[in-house]
Amino acid sequence: GAGVSQSPRYKVAKRGQDVALRCDPISGHVSLFWYQQALGQGPEFLTYFQNEAQLDKSGLPSDRFFAERPEGSVSTLKIQRTQQEDSAVYLCASSLARTTGNTIYFGEGSWLTVV
Amino acid sequence: KQEVTQIPAALSVPEGENLVLNCSFTDSAIYNLQWFRQDPGKGLTSLLLIQSSQREQTSGRLNASLDKSSGRSTLYIAASQPGDSATYLCAVRVTGGGNKLTFGTGTQLKVEL
C-alpha cells in the first residue's frame, strides 16, 4: 500500500484480555517504530526495529508488552493481560533509512480501549 | 532525561492571521528536530525536519527555526487558513539516544472563518 497500515483501527478489550496490534510499514522501509499516545498527550516511544532486529525496547512499559518483526516487514505489538492504563492510541511509523534523518511516516493508529 | 514543552496548549485565531507556535527542550544535545501535524483520529504527518546544524527550514507557508543552544524552536504559519486547524507536535531526536523521538504534548490550533 501507499502508506503505513495498522489494524485493527479500533479495539475494545476486557481487562485481562490479550490483544495483538498489527503494522504493515511502507514496502522497503528499514526502520519501524511503535509509539503509545494517551489522550491529550504527545506520542511516547515504545520500541524500534531495524529490519527484523529489535534494537531498542527501552520504552515498553512492562513485561506485558511484546513486539516482533520476524521477517523485517510486518510487525505485531502484543499486550498481555490488558489493564485500563493501557488504553491509548498505538501508532506505528516507518522510515526508509536506518536513522530518523529521513522522513518518518506514521500510520493512523490502533485505538485501544480497555474496559 | 529530555523533556519537550509546547506553548500554548491551544490557540484560536481568525483566518489570515500569521501565528507562531513554540517548542522548548531541556537537553540541547539533539540530532534533529521535527514538526508534525496531527488531525483528529489520524496519524502524524511530518511537516519540517531541521538538522542540528541548521537554523531554519521552510515549506510553503511554514517556517521552522531552531536555536539549539537555548533549546527552542518555533513554527511560523503565514496567512493561516481553516485547513490549518490541527494539533501541531514538535519532536526531538537526542544525540546518542538511538532513533527514538521525544515529543511535546502539542498545540491544538483552530483557525476560524
XYZ file of N, CA and C in Angstrom:
684
model
N 0.814 -1.197 0.000
C 0.000 0.000 0.000
C 0.852 1.252 0.000
N 0.214 2.397 -0.117
C 0.930 3.650 -0.245
C 1.459 4.149 1.085
N 0.822 3.776 2.177
C 1.222 4.298 3.473
C 1.374 3.191 4.493
N 1.593 3.598 5.745
C 1.674 2.644 6.850
C 0.248 2.239 7.237
N 0.005 0.962 7.265
C -1.319 0.448 7.544
C -1.343 -0.255 8.894
N -2.359 0.075 9.721
C -2.463 -0.542 11.028
C -3.831 -1.192 11.189
N -3.839 -2.318 11.894
C -5.108 -2.978 12.176
C -5.049 -3.684 13.524
N -6.166 -3.790 14.256
C -7.429 -3.131 13.915
C -7.346 -1.634 14.167
N -8.219 -0.866 13.584
C -8.247 0.569 13.870
C -8.799 0.833 15.263
N -9.767 0.041 15.667
C -10.378 0.204 16.980
C -10.513 -1.169 17.636
N -10.165 -1.202 18.927
C -10.254 -2.447 19.672
C -10.728 -2.148 21.085
N -11.775 -2.827 21.503
C -12.236 -2.767 22.887
C -11.908 -4.107 23.521
N -11.137 -4.078 24.584
C -10.724 -5.304 25.255
C -11.186 -5.280 26.704
N -11.575 -6.423 27.184
C -11.897 -6.530 28.607
C -10.593 -6.649 29.391
N -10.585 -6.071 30.565
C -9.396 -6.112 31.407
C -8.940 -7.559 31.588
N -7.667 -7.789 31.354
C -7.125 -9.127 31.482
C -7.002 -9.866 30.164
N -7.631 -9.336 29.130
C -7.585 -9.963 27.813
C -6.263 -9.640 27.122
N -5.792 -10.530 26.269
C -4.604 -10.265 25.451
C -5.032 -9.634 24.130
N -4.225 -8.689 23.618
C -4.517 -8.076 22.328
C -3.267 -8.099 21.453
N -3.483 -8.096 20.146
C -2.392 -8.042 19.183
C -2.700 -6.967 18.158
N -1.781 -6.067 17.965
C -1.948 -4.953 17.035
C -0.930 -5.123 15.911
N -1.413 -4.942 14.681
C -0.571 -5.219 13.524
C -0.181 -3.948 12.803
N 1.030 -3.937 12.275
C 1.513 -2.799 11.491
C 2.136 -3.295 10.197
N 1.660 -2.757 9.083
C 2.263 -3.005 7.771
C 3.001 -1.735 7.353
N 4.317 -1.711 7.426
C 5.044 -0.489 7.056
C 5.060 -0.301 5.544
N 5.558 0.827 5.131
C 5.737 1.070 3.698
C 6.784 0.074 3.179
N 6.494 -0.491 2.023
C 7.371 -1.522 1.466
C 8.803 -1.020 1.316
N 9.745 -1.805 1.824
C 11.157 -1.446 1.691
C 11.704 -0.607 2.816
N 10.827 -0.174 3.711
C 11.316 0.639 4.826
C 12.052 -0.216 5.846
N 13.241 0.251 6.195
C 14.110 -0.495 7.100
C 13.699 -0.309 8.550
N 13.392 0.927 8.906
C 13.128 1.261 10.309
C 11.640 1.218 10.605
N 11.298 0.670 11.768
C 9.899 0.616 12.211
C 9.845 0.955 13.687
N 8.895 1.800 14.039
C 8.747 2.294 15.405
C 7.322 2.040 15.895
N 7.192 1.820 17.187
C 5.897 1.823 17.864
C 5.908 2.932 18.912
N 4.809 3.701 18.942
C 4.606 4.746 19.927
C 3.233 4.544 20.569
N 3.131 5.014 21.811
C 1.861 4.994 22.539
C 1.438 6.443 22.788
N 0.194 6.768 22.451
C -0.288 8.136 22.652
C -1.551 8.123 23.506
N -1.435 8.622 24.717
C -2.598 8.766 25.597
C -3.362 10.016 25.186
N -4.615 10.078 25.578
C -5.485 11.196 25.196
C -4.905 12.531 25.668
N -4.758 13.452 24.731
C -4.271 14.780 25.067
C -2.774 14.887 25.269
N -2.062 13.806 24.981
C -0.616 13.790 25.169
C 0.099 13.584 23.840
N 1.393 13.841 23.834
C 2.194 13.501 22.665
C 2.540 12.022 22.684
N 2.918 11.483 21.538
C 3.312 10.072 21.492
C 4.530 9.792 22.360
N 4.546 8.611 22.970
C 5.678 8.152 23.769
C 6.289 6.927 23.097
N 7.605 6.942 22.964
C 8.317 5.858 22.295
C 8.156 4.541 23.042
N 7.905 3.475 22.297
C 7.850 2.135 22.876
C 9.055 1.299 22.435
N 9.206 1.134 21.108
C 10.253 0.241 20.635
C 10.613 0.538 19.191
N 11.797 0.072 18.765
C 12.326 0.359 17.429
C 12.949 -0.893 16.833
N 12.647 -1.136 15.566
C 13.234 -2.241 14.799
C 14.028 -1.693 13.622
N 15.134 -2.342 13.363
C 15.854 -2.131 12.109
C 15.818 -3.481 11.417
N 15.074 -3.542 10.324
C 14.738 -4.820 9.698
C 14.106 -5.720 10.758
N 14.604 -6.931 10.977
C 13.967 -7.814 11.953
C 14.550 -7.667 13.360
N 15.596 -6.869 13.491
C 16.257 -6.737 14.788
C 15.605 -5.653 15.641
N 15.240 -6.016 16.849
C 14.680 -5.047 17.793
C 15.840 -4.380 18.518
N 16.187 -3.170 18.088
C 17.384 -2.510 18.605
C 17.135 -1.700 19.863
N 15.904 -1.335 20.117
C 15.620 -0.519 21.290
C 14.216 -0.869 21.772
N 14.117 -1.356 22.984
C 12.796 -1.624 23.565
C 12.674 -0.947 24.914
N 13.430 0.120 25.066
C 13.500 0.808 26.348
C 12.194 1.464 26.762
N 11.294 1.713 25.810
C 10.048 2.385 26.135
C 8.899 1.461 26.493
N 9.072 0.182 26.339
C 7.994 -0.749 26.692
C 7.730 -0.644 28.194
N 6.474 -0.349 28.580
C 6.192 -0.022 29.987
C 6.269 -1.198 30.948
N 6.097 -2.392 30.470
C 6.171 -3.550 31.361
C 6.419 -4.803 30.528
N 6.639 -5.898 31.228
C 6.878 -7.153 30.501
C 5.588 -7.723 29.917
N 4.473 -7.001 30.091
C 3.234 -7.430 29.409
C 3.228 -7.017 27.949
N 4.151 -6.118 27.600
C 4.232 -5.616 26.228
C 5.359 -6.340 25.489
N 5.016 -6.789 24.286
C 5.984 -7.532 23.475
C 5.790 -7.166 22.018
N 6.885 -6.927 21.306
C 6.782 -6.588 19.887
C 7.716 -7.476 19.091
N 7.318 -7.756 17.865
C 8.151 -8.570 16.988
C 7.997 -8.114 15.549
N 8.999 -8.454 14.769
C 9.021 -8.149 13.330
C 9.848 -9.249 12.668
N 9.345 -10.456 12.668
C 10.154 -11.637 12.343
C 10.785 -11.664 10.956
N 10.137 -11.068 9.967
C 10.691 -11.113 8.610
C 11.108 -9.739 8.118
N 11.176 -8.800 9.051
C 11.658 -7.478 8.673
C 10.661 -6.620 7.931
N 9.385 -7.046 7.924
C 8.379 -6.169 7.295
C 7.240 -5.935 8.296
N 6.224 -6.778 8.286
C 5.091 -6.627 9.200
C 5.554 -6.763 10.655
N 4.957 -5.936 11.519
C 5.270 -6.005 12.940
C 3.980 -6.182 13.737
N 4.113 -6.845 14.868
C 2.979 -7.032 15.773
C 3.370 -6.568 17.162
N 2.506 -5.772 17.764
C 2.652 -5.371 19.157
C 1.611 -6.145 19.963
N 2.077 -6.907 20.918
C 1.179 -7.720 21.738
C 1.162 -7.188 23.159
N -0.022 -7.083 23.704
C -0.189 -6.656 25.090
C -0.919 -7.775 25.812
N -0.288 -8.306 26.823
C -0.896 -9.398 27.590
C -1.595 -8.850 28.832
N -2.663 -9.511 29.218
C -3.385 -9.171 30.467
C -3.600 -7.660 30.541
N -4.332 -7.138 29.559
C -4.510 -5.690 29.450
C -5.082 -5.085 30.718
N -4.624 -3.858 31.001
C -5.090 -3.070 32.140
C -5.711 -1.779 31.602
N -6.488 -1.112 32.429
C -7.138 0.113 31.981
C -6.127 1.171 31.564
N -4.981 1.214 32.220
C -3.986 2.226 31.866
C -3.345 1.975 30.505
N -3.630 0.826 29.907
C -3.130 0.548 28.558
C -3.982 1.228 27.486
N -5.126 1.780 27.879
C -5.999 2.456 26.920
C -5.266 3.644 26.305
N -5.123 3.624 24.999
C -4.357 4.651 24.290
C -4.450 4.371 22.799
N -3.872 5.284 22.025
C -3.682 5.016 20.600
C -2.268 4.492 20.416
N -2.131 3.404 19.697
C -0.815 2.829 19.425
C -0.466 3.136 17.971
N 0.567 3.931 17.806
C 0.981 4.411 16.496
C 2.206 3.646 16.017
N 2.158 3.236 14.778
C 3.298 2.613 14.130
C 3.855 3.598 13.108
N 5.170 3.611 12.946
C 5.803 4.501 11.974
C 6.944 3.768 11.291
N 7.246 4.170 10.074
C 8.381 3.569 9.375
C 9.154 4.636 8.617
N 10.414 4.345 8.384
C 11.228 5.229 7.548
C 12.181 4.383 6.720
N 12.588 4.960 5.603
C 13.386 4.218 4.641
C 14.771 3.905 5.171
N 15.359 4.897 5.847
C 16.758 4.779 6.230
C 16.884 4.219 7.635
N 18.115 3.998 8.043
C 18.394 3.464 9.373
C 18.270 4.530 10.448
N 18.285 5.770 10.052
C 18.204 6.826 11.049
C 16.976 7.677 10.774
N 16.574 8.455 11.753
C 15.422 9.330 11.545
C 15.834 10.661 10.955
N 16.975 10.691 10.277
C 17.315 11.870 9.498
C 16.439 11.966 8.276
N 15.829 10.850 7.903
C 14.880 10.856 6.786
C 13.462 10.957 7.297
N 12.562 11.227 6.366
C 11.161 11.407 6.742
C 10.602 10.134 7.364
N 9.851 10.302 8.413
C 9.195 9.202 9.093
C 7.705 9.278 8.800
N 7.103 8.152 8.488
C 5.698 8.086 8.093
C 4.926 7.322 9.164
N 3.854 7.931 9.646
C 3.036 7.323 10.687
C 1.769 6.718 10.097
N 1.325 5.625 10.702
C 0.005 5.099 10.417
C -1.047 5.875 11.190
N -2.323 5.512 10.983
C -3.411 6.230 11.638
C -3.657 5.729 13.058
N -2.993 4.667 13.431
C -3.069 4.206 14.806
C -4.120 3.146 15.052
N -3.890 2.398 16.107
C -4.880 1.455 16.631
C -5.350 1.990 17.967
N -6.678 2.264 18.043
C -7.249 2.856 19.247
C -7.686 1.733 20.176
N -7.011 1.588 21.300
C -7.325 0.524 22.257
C -8.041 1.104 23.469
N -9.188 0.529 23.779
C -9.918 0.873 24.997
C -10.048 -0.383 25.828
N -9.582 -0.323 27.063
C -9.677 -1.460 27.973
C -10.765 -1.157 29.002
N -11.759 -2.039 29.054
C -12.903 -1.794 29.955
C -12.954 -2.831 31.078
N 17.043 13.400 31.435
C 16.023 12.944 30.506
C 15.489 14.142 29.711
N 15.408 13.979 28.418
C 14.902 15.050 27.557
C 13.431 15.301 27.809
N 13.080 16.565 28.000
C 11.678 16.957 28.128
C 11.371 18.032 27.088
N 10.237 17.887 26.448
C 9.825 18.807 25.387
C 8.514 19.457 25.794
N 8.481 20.779 25.729
C 7.305 21.542 26.147
C 6.820 22.396 24.990
N 5.505 22.451 24.827
C 4.935 23.286 23.765
C 3.954 24.288 24.356
N 4.106 25.513 23.931
C 3.251 26.605 24.378
C 2.795 27.402 23.153
N 1.488 27.778 23.056
C 0.442 27.440 24.027
C -0.094 26.036 23.798
N -0.898 25.545 24.712
C -1.522 24.234 24.544
C -2.633 24.283 23.516
N -3.278 25.455 23.422
C -4.356 25.626 22.445
C -4.355 27.065 21.969
N -4.797 27.254 20.734
C -4.764 28.572 20.115
C -5.881 28.664 19.109
N -6.611 29.780 19.165
C -7.688 30.019 18.210
C -7.436 31.372 17.560
N -7.398 31.408 16.231
C -7.091 32.639 15.519
C -8.052 32.808 14.350
N -8.269 34.054 13.912
C -9.085 34.264 12.712
C -8.278 33.946 11.458
N -8.984 33.564 10.426
C -8.348 33.246 9.150
C -7.500 34.419 8.650
N -6.344 34.116 8.097
C -5.478 35.134 7.535
C -4.381 35.609 8.474
N -4.530 35.280 9.750
C -3.536 35.745 10.716
C -2.249 34.935 10.616
N -1.123 35.614 10.847
C 0.161 34.924 10.980
C 0.307 34.480 12.433
N 0.887 33.312 12.663
C 0.988 32.838 14.035
C 2.289 32.080 14.265
N 2.634 31.984 15.549
C 3.870 31.317 15.966
C 3.565 30.295 17.051
N 4.048 29.089 16.836
C 3.944 28.038 17.847
C 5.341 27.804 18.414
N 5.394 27.580 19.718
C 6.677 27.460 20.400
C 6.936 26.055 20.924
N 8.192 25.683 20.886
C 8.638 24.381 21.379
C 9.958 24.598 22.114
N 10.064 24.048 23.311
C 11.332 24.131 24.033
C 11.736 22.742 24.512
N 13.043 22.522 24.598
C 13.559 21.210 25.020
C 14.701 21.429 26.007
N 14.851 20.487 26.930
C 15.771 20.690 28.042
C 17.204 20.279 27.734
N 17.404 19.335 26.837
C 18.739 18.856 26.507
C 19.108 19.338 25.114
N 20.104 20.209 25.021
C 20.450 20.811 23.730
C 21.258 19.871 22.824
N 21.635 18.716 23.341
C 22.395 17.756 22.524
C 21.444 16.947 21.660
N 20.899 17.617 20.650
C 19.930 16.947 19.778
C 20.540 16.699 18.418
N 20.033 15.669 17.755
C 20.453 15.330 16.396
C 19.617 16.096 15.386
N 18.316 16.144 15.642
C 17.433 16.935 14.795
C 16.126 17.226 15.526
N 15.312 18.078 14.939
C 14.002 18.421 15.489
C 13.008 18.390 14.342
N 11.836 17.842 14.608
C 10.796 17.771 13.585
C 9.515 18.386 14.100
N 8.775 18.958 13.177
C 7.417 19.413 13.451
C 6.454 18.503 12.687
N 5.413 18.075 13.405
C 4.394 17.210 12.833
C 3.030 17.867 12.963
N 2.123 17.421 12.123
C 0.717 17.817 12.205
C -0.095 16.551 12.463
N -1.094 16.653 13.357
C -1.984 15.530 13.625
C -3.421 16.007 13.541
N -4.171 15.427 12.625
C -5.591 15.711 12.519
C -6.357 14.735 13.399
N -7.540 15.122 13.874
C -8.306 14.258 14.794
C -8.510 12.856 14.243
N -8.163 11.864 15.033
C -8.354 10.475 14.626
C -7.377 9.978 13.589
N -6.353 10.760 13.339
C -5.385 10.396 12.311
C -3.991 10.257 12.899
N -3.091 9.747 12.054
C -1.694 9.674 12.449
C -1.017 11.016 12.294
N 0.317 11.003 12.394
C 1.092 12.224 12.297
C 1.668 12.385 10.896
N 1.692 13.627 10.440
C 2.309 13.945 9.160
C 3.500 14.850 9.415
N 4.678 14.455 8.915
C 5.870 15.270 9.095
C 5.784 16.527 8.228
N 6.012 17.671 8.866
C 5.954 18.959 8.156
C 7.345 19.460 7.786
N 8.208 19.532 8.790
C 9.549 20.080 8.578
C 10.529 19.330 9.478
N 11.719 19.111 8.959
C 12.798 18.463 9.700
C 13.999 19.394 9.681
N 14.496 19.750 10.869
C 15.666 20.620 10.958
C 16.796 19.825 11.594
N 17.903 19.704 10.868
C 19.086 19.049 11.438
C 19.725 19.990 12.452
N 20.509 19.445 13.353
C 21.080 20.257 14.434
C 22.003 21.358 13.921
N 22.558 21.168 12.738
C 23.472 22.166 12.165
C 22.727 23.275 11.424
N 21.423 23.132 11.283
C 20.635 24.103 10.529
C 19.950 25.089 11.472
N 19.583 26.230 10.917
C 18.900 27.248 11.713
C 17.410 27.300 11.398
N 17.058 26.965 10.149
C 15.641 27.011 9.799
C 15.370 26.173 8.571
N 14.077 25.858 8.401
C 13.594 25.162 7.221
C 12.270 25.795 6.830
N 12.011 25.823 5.526
C 10.781 26.437 5.025
C 10.085 25.488 4.068
N 8.757 25.475 4.174
C 7.953 24.727 3.216
C 6.647 25.472 3.032
N 6.498 26.106 1.882
C 5.273 26.863 1.615
C 5.068 27.968 2.627
N 3.909 27.935 3.300
C 3.601 28.957 4.300
C 4.193 28.649 5.675
N 4.932 27.584 5.790
C 5.508 27.174 7.068
C 6.994 27.479 7.115
N 7.421 27.981 8.274
C 8.842 28.206 8.505
C 9.159 27.777 9.927
N 10.146 26.895 10.062
C 10.550 26.445 11.392
C 11.972 26.902 11.649
N 12.201 27.420 12.838
C 13.545 27.832 13.223
C 14.020 26.990 14.390
N 15.325 26.918 14.546
C 15.916 26.146 15.630
C 17.055 26.935 16.256
N 16.994 27.107 17.571
C 18.088 27.689 18.344
C 18.498 26.623 19.351
N 19.469 25.811 18.951
C 19.829 24.651 19.752
C 20.394 25.050 21.109
N 21.186 26.109 21.132
C 21.845 26.488 22.379
C 20.849 26.919 23.449
N 19.757 27.535 23.033
C 18.756 27.961 24.011
C 17.639 26.939 24.163
N 17.693 25.868 23.381
C 16.695 24.811 23.495
C 15.322 25.225 23.013
N 15.268 25.933 21.888
C 13.984 26.439 21.410
C 13.821 26.249 19.910
N 12.575 26.040 19.530
C 12.194 26.032 18.123
C 10.853 26.728 17.998
N 10.640 27.381 16.872
C 9.350 27.984 16.596
C 8.867 27.520 15.232
N 7.560 27.384 15.130
C 6.910 27.099 13.846
C 6.054 28.308 13.508
N 6.378 28.941 12.407
C 5.661 30.128 11.938
C 4.737 29.704 10.806
N 3.467 30.066 10.947
C 2.490 29.775 9.895
C 1.979 31.111 9.365
N 2.194 31.350 8.094
C 1.767 32.598 7.475
C 0.370 32.459 6.888
N -0.369 33.542 6.981
C -1.700 33.620 6.336
C -2.522 32.366 6.623
N -2.812 32.142 7.883
C -3.468 30.892 8.305
C -4.822 30.698 7.611
N -5.152 29.409 7.406
C -6.396 29.014 6.741
C -7.134 28.009 7.617
N -8.447 27.890 7.451
C -9.188 26.900 8.256
C -8.630 25.487 8.126
N -8.077 25.164 6.959
C -7.483 23.849 6.756
C -6.225 23.612 7.564
N -5.698 24.660 8.182
C -4.522 24.510 9.051
C -4.921 24.021 10.443
N -6.216 23.987 10.725
C -6.690 23.546 12.039
C -6.283 22.098 12.287
N -5.538 21.888 13.348
C -4.991 20.567 13.686
C -4.178 20.722 14.959
N -3.623 19.615 15.439
C -2.659 19.670 16.539
C -1.256 19.597 15.959
N -0.401 20.490 16.412
C 0.968 20.547 15.929
C 1.908 20.057 17.036
N 2.729 19.102 16.692
C 3.639 18.474 17.647
C 5.082 18.687 17.216
N 5.938 19.009 18.166
C 7.365 19.006 17.855
C 8.003 17.807 18.538
N 9.074 17.329 17.946
C 9.759 16.148 18.469
C 11.247 16.283 18.222
N 12.042 15.833 19.180
C 13.489 15.892 19.038
C 14.076 14.490 19.082
N 15.159 14.328 18.358
C 15.958 13.116 18.441
C 17.252 13.492 19.152
N 17.494 12.858 20.294
C 18.644 13.204 21.114
C 19.893 12.507 20.598
N 20.990 13.214 20.547
C 22.264 12.628 20.158
C 22.621 11.500 21.118
N 22.921 10.345 20.562
C 23.255 9.211 21.405
C 22.055 8.534 22.029
N 20.883 8.970 21.635
C 19.667 8.395 22.213
C 19.002 7.385 21.314
N 19.736 6.901 20.336
C 19.141 5.970 19.393
C 18.258 6.704 18.417
N 17.302 6.012 17.862
C 16.469 6.606 16.824
C 15.122 7.093 17.341
N 14.906 7.050 18.636
C 13.587 7.432 19.124
C 13.427 8.939 19.149
N 12.175 9.352 18.984
C 11.799 10.751 19.057
C 11.123 11.014 20.391
N 11.427 12.173 20.986
C 10.738 12.620 22.191
C 9.819 13.755 21.788
N 8.524 13.568 22.021
C 7.510 14.518 21.580
C 7.087 15.461 22.686
N 6.647 16.665 22.276
C 5.916 17.542 23.169
C 4.458 17.121 23.210
N 3.667 17.835 24.004
C 2.246 17.489 24.144
C 1.380 18.148 23.092
N 1.976 19.045 22.298
C 1.251 19.588 21.164
C 0.560 20.909 21.427
N 0.313 21.637 20.354
C -0.522 22.833 20.371
C -1.710 22.581 19.462
N -2.907 22.698 20.031
C -4.133 22.490 19.261
C -4.543 23.822 18.638
N -4.491 23.896 17.317
C -4.770 25.131 16.593
C -6.129 25.076 15.933
N -6.889 26.166 16.099
C -8.156 26.302 15.382
C -8.126 27.618 14.638
N -8.310 27.562 13.332
C -8.366 28.759 12.506
C -9.821 28.961 12.093
N -10.381 30.086 12.500
C -11.802 30.323 12.285
C -12.056 31.239 11.099
N -13.170 30.997 10.442
C -13.562 31.827 9.294
C -13.924 33.234 9.751
